[in-house]
Short mmCIF file of C-alpha atoms in Angstrom, two decimals:
data_model
loop_
_atom_site.label_atom_id
_atom_site.label_comp_id
_atom_site.label_asym_id
_atom_site.label_seq_id
_atom_site.Cartn_x
_atom_site.Cartn_y
_atom_site.Cartn_z
CA ARG A 1 -0.02 -0.28 -0.17
CA ALA A 2 1.69 3.57 -1.03
CA PRO A 3 1.80 5.87 1.61
CA ALA A 4 0.00 8.50 0.00
CA GLU A 5 -3.20 5.49 -0.28
CA GLY A 6 -2.77 5.35 3.74
CA VAL A 7 -3.01 8.82 4.41
CA MET A 8 -5.97 9.48 2.43
CA GLU A 9 -7.88 6.43 3.83
CA HIS A 10 -6.64 7.83 7.75
CA ASP A 11 -7.98 11.11 6.45
CA ARG A 12 -10.95 9.43 5.51
CA LEU A 13 -11.73 7.93 8.60
CA ALA A 14 -10.82 11.02 10.61
CA GLU A 15 -13.74 12.54 8.94
CA ILE A 16 -16.41 9.89 9.72
CA ALA A 17 -15.04 10.01 13.51
CA ALA A 18 -15.85 13.46 13.23
CA ARG A 19 -19.36 13.02 12.09
CA ILE A 20 -19.91 10.48 15.16
CA ALA A 21 -18.53 12.85 17.51
CA HIS A 22 -20.92 15.59 16.16
CA THR A 23 -23.78 13.56 17.10
CA VAL A 24 -22.43 12.59 20.36
CA ALA A 25 -22.34 16.36 20.82
CA THR A 26 -25.64 16.97 19.72
CA ILE A 27 -26.51 14.49 22.97
CA ASP A 28 -23.96 16.49 25.28
CA ALA A 29 -25.89 19.64 24.52
CA LEU A 30 -28.87 18.00 25.56
CA LEU A 31 -27.11 17.17 28.74
CA GLY A 32 -26.22 20.97 28.79
CA SER A 33 -29.71 21.84 28.90
CA LEU A 34 -31.16 19.43 31.71
CA LEU A 35 -28.53 20.45 34.08
CA ALA A 36 -29.23 23.93 34.02
CA ALA A 37 -32.98 23.31 34.33
CA ALA A 38 -32.29 20.12 37.17
CA SER A 39 -34.53 21.94 39.93
CA ASP A 40 -37.26 22.24 37.73
CA PRO A 41 -38.87 19.20 36.63
CA LEU A 42 -41.64 20.54 34.08
CA GLU A 43 -38.58 22.21 32.06
CA VAL A 44 -36.88 18.73 32.42
CA GLU A 45 -40.19 17.37 31.77
CA ALA A 46 -40.07 19.81 28.15
CA ILE A 47 -36.56 19.57 27.19
CA THR A 48 -36.47 15.76 27.42
CA ARG A 49 -40.16 15.91 25.65
CA ALA A 50 -38.92 17.67 22.84
CA ALA A 51 -35.57 15.64 22.29
CA LEU A 52 -37.56 12.64 22.33
CA GLU A 53 -40.02 13.70 19.40
CA ARG A 54 -36.89 15.13 17.27
CA PRO A 55 -37.49 13.21 13.50
CA ASP A 56 -33.87 11.70 13.67
CA HIS A 57 -35.00 9.15 16.70
CA LEU A 58 -31.19 9.81 18.14
CA VAL A 59 -32.72 10.28 22.21
CA LEU A 60 -34.67 7.44 22.85
CA GLY A 61 -35.19 8.19 26.84
CA ALA A 62 -33.36 11.49 29.11
CA GLY A 63 -33.40 12.93 32.18
CA VAL A 64 -32.96 13.48 35.66
CA VAL A 65 -31.41 10.78 38.57
CA ARG A 66 -30.46 11.29 42.19
CA ALA A 67 -29.42 9.02 44.90
CA GLY A 68 -29.19 9.50 48.58
CA SER A 69 -32.05 8.23 51.28
CA ARG A 70 -34.57 9.19 49.03
CA PRO A 71 -33.64 8.31 45.52
CA SER A 72 -35.77 10.07 42.19
CA LEU A 73 -35.54 9.54 38.99
CA SER A 74 -37.65 12.11 36.51
CA TRP A 75 -36.42 10.32 32.94
CA TRP A 76 -39.21 10.12 30.05
CA TRP A 77 -38.56 7.80 26.86
CA ARG A 78 -40.44 6.54 24.11
CA ARG A 79 -40.36 3.16 22.83
CA SER A 80 -43.72 3.94 20.81
CA GLY A 81 -45.81 6.71 20.57
CA GLU A 82 -45.84 10.03 22.86
CA PRO A 83 -43.24 10.47 25.21
CA GLU A 84 -44.17 9.18 28.43
CA PRO A 85 -42.21 9.18 32.04
CA LEU A 86 -40.17 6.02 33.18
CA THR A 87 -41.75 4.39 36.14
CA VAL A 88 -39.02 1.91 38.11
CA ALA A 89 -38.95 0.91 41.63
CA LEU A 90 -36.28 2.90 44.18
CA GLU A 91 -37.37 1.37 47.21
CA PRO A 92 -34.88 -1.35 48.01
CA ASN A 93 -37.15 -3.90 49.84
CA SER A 94 -38.90 -3.71 46.17
CA LEU A 95 -38.65 -7.19 44.72
CA VAL A 96 -37.44 -5.03 41.59
CA PHE A 97 -35.57 -2.83 43.30
CA TYR A 98 -33.83 -0.54 40.51
CA ASP A 99 -30.66 1.02 41.95
CA VAL A 100 -29.72 3.57 40.33
CA GLU A 101 -26.68 4.80 42.49
CA HIS A 102 -24.64 1.62 41.62
CA ARG A 103 -25.12 1.22 37.81
CA PRO A 104 -22.53 2.44 35.79
CA TRP A 105 -23.63 5.17 34.35
CA PHE A 106 -24.51 6.95 37.48
CA LEU A 107 -21.25 5.64 39.05
CA GLU A 108 -18.55 6.90 36.30
CA PRO A 109 -19.45 11.00 35.48
CA TRP A 110 -18.79 10.96 39.43
CA ARG A 111 -15.53 9.25 39.26
CA THR A 112 -14.16 11.24 36.30
CA GLY A 113 -16.06 14.83 36.92
CA THR A 114 -17.30 14.51 33.15
CA LEU A 115 -19.04 13.02 30.33
CA SER A 116 -19.23 9.56 30.70
CA VAL A 117 -20.03 7.19 28.05
CA VAL A 118 -21.62 4.00 28.87
CA GLY A 119 -22.49 0.79 26.37
CA PRO A 120 -23.65 -0.34 24.01
CA TYR A 121 -25.99 -2.56 26.42
CA LEU A 122 -29.36 -3.74 26.57
CA ASP A 123 -31.84 -1.38 28.18
CA ARG A 124 -34.23 -3.65 30.13
CA SER A 125 -35.48 -1.16 32.35
CA GLY A 126 -37.28 0.74 29.17
CA THR A 127 -36.92 0.50 26.15
CA ASP A 128 -35.81 -3.44 25.61
CA THR A 129 -33.24 -1.63 22.77
CA MET A 130 -29.71 -1.76 22.52
CA VAL A 131 -28.31 1.88 23.81
CA VAL A 132 -25.33 3.77 24.66
CA THR A 133 -25.71 6.31 27.81
CA LEU A 134 -24.30 9.51 28.01
CA THR A 135 -24.57 10.88 31.56
CA ARG A 136 -22.70 14.24 33.33
CA PRO A 137 -22.44 14.15 37.37
CA LEU A 138 -25.22 16.69 38.59
CA PRO A 139 -23.67 19.18 41.47
CA GLY A 140 -25.13 19.19 45.15
CA GLU A 141 -26.76 17.16 47.18
CA PRO A 142 -27.98 14.78 46.94
CA PRO A 143 -25.78 13.14 44.02
CA GLY A 144 -27.47 13.10 41.39
CA ILE A 145 -26.71 12.87 37.27
CA VAL A 146 -28.22 14.31 33.86
CA GLY A 147 -28.14 11.66 31.25
CA ALA A 148 -29.39 10.61 28.14
CA ASP A 149 -29.69 7.52 25.79
CA LEU A 150 -28.63 7.38 22.30
CA ALA A 151 -29.92 4.19 20.19
CA LEU A 152 -27.56 2.63 18.68
CA ASP A 153 -29.31 2.05 15.29
CA ALA A 154 -28.59 6.06 15.31
CA ILE A 155 -24.87 5.43 15.40
CA PHE A 156 -24.81 2.60 12.66
CA ASP A 157 -27.01 4.72 10.49
CA VAL A 158 -24.70 7.59 10.43
CA LEU A 159 -21.91 5.12 10.26
CA VAL A 160 -23.19 2.89 7.03
CA ALA A 161 -24.63 6.42 5.83
CA GLU A 162 -21.23 7.36 4.58
CA PRO A 163 -20.09 6.15 1.72
CA ALA A 164 -16.13 6.29 2.80
CA ALA A 165 -17.14 3.76 5.99
CA ARG A 166 -18.72 1.47 3.37
CA ASP A 167 -15.99 1.30 0.93
CA LEU A 168 -13.28 1.29 3.92
CA GLY A 169 -15.54 -1.51 6.04
CA ALA A 170 -14.74 0.94 8.89
CA ILE A 171 -15.62 -0.93 12.51
CA LEU A 172 -16.48 1.68 15.35
CA GLU A 173 -15.07 0.20 18.71
CA ASN A 174 -14.78 0.75 22.44
CA SER A 175 -11.30 1.37 24.05
CA GLU A 176 -11.24 -2.67 24.72
CA GLY A 177 -11.67 -2.88 21.29
CA ARG A 178 -15.33 -4.64 21.87
CA ILE A 179 -17.42 -3.66 18.50
CA ILE A 180 -20.17 -1.11 18.40
CA ALA A 181 -21.22 -1.18 14.79
CA SER A 182 -19.45 -2.07 11.88
CA ALA A 183 -19.80 -1.10 8.22
CA ASN A 184 -18.26 -4.48 7.49
CA PRO A 185 -20.34 -7.32 6.82
CA ARG A 186 -17.80 -9.54 8.57
CA TYR A 187 -17.73 -8.16 11.97
CA THR A 188 -20.74 -7.70 14.18
CA MET A 189 -21.62 -6.04 17.54
CA GLY A 190 -20.09 -6.93 20.41
CA GLU A 191 -17.75 -8.97 19.01
CA LEU A 192 -13.93 -8.30 20.55
CA ASP A 193 -11.66 -6.96 17.88
CA ARG A 194 -8.09 -7.89 18.52
CA GLY A 195 -6.84 -6.64 14.78
CA PRO A 196 -4.75 -6.21 12.85
CA TRP A 197 -5.53 -2.98 12.12
CA ARG A 198 -4.48 -1.14 8.74
CA ALA A 199 -5.74 2.32 10.38
CA VAL A 200 -6.85 2.88 13.53
CA VAL A 201 -8.66 6.81 14.67
CA THR A 202 -9.83 8.17 17.96
CA CYS A 203 -13.38 9.71 18.32
CA GLU A 204 -12.92 13.01 19.81
CA GLN A 205 -13.51 13.33 23.66
CA LEU A 206 -14.73 9.54 23.42
CA PRO A 207 -13.63 6.75 24.50
CA TRP A 208 -14.39 5.11 20.86
CA ARG A 209 -11.83 4.22 17.73
CA LEU A 210 -12.62 3.94 14.25
CA VAL A 211 -10.67 1.09 13.14
CA VAL A 212 -9.82 -0.59 9.52
CA HIS A 213 -9.48 -3.94 9.81
CA GLU A 214 -6.23 -5.38 7.83
CA ALA A 215 -8.34 -8.48 6.66
CA VAL A 216 -10.68 -5.95 4.61
CA GLY A 217 -9.68 -6.15 0.41
CA GLU A 218 -9.97 -7.27 -2.94
CA ALA A 219 -10.73 -10.86 -1.72
CA GLU A 220 -13.02 -9.61 0.91
CA THR A 221 -15.14 -7.38 -0.96
CA ALA A 222 -15.04 -9.67 -4.40
CA GLU A 223 -17.63 -11.86 -2.35
#
């Protein structure tokens, strides 16, 4: 492979990474609005409803969660139809107790003090779909977070909508190499990709990377 071709491939991958980062930045802007409105439940509802009703269907759920002796959850979600409040059991003595305080999406932003990206995982408490959850710590007492569930399908759509991604067979992975979405039909979500890769680009401010697998080539695309 000629050096100039390798540089061009890297640049194309970087453009795709920038588009994915922009998608996530849209969700982060929503978190900023929720931080500003966290003390006003009606405003939280209005902001969240507007996000859920976006035609791009990026957001599957969003809101404010507080822990402490009286945990509270002001979270709205939509699986189909109109947005509705998410109802879970926050009482420790409940048989279906939902322990928000020890969820990774609650713990991680408090550990880092900044934006946390958790997933993808199956959202069993609401939408029953694969999501990525973005959260930020909510200052004050009791401790809390603002968060939003991003539809994994939306990330996949951003990836495969790019002709360059399909041409390259680009794969979006987390920092451990677990596949989040793939434009290469040989690799599927959830697989652990150990390489080798011929191009790797990290996504700005995200624990994700885009890779082009060494195996992608004429023999593979000819199938």
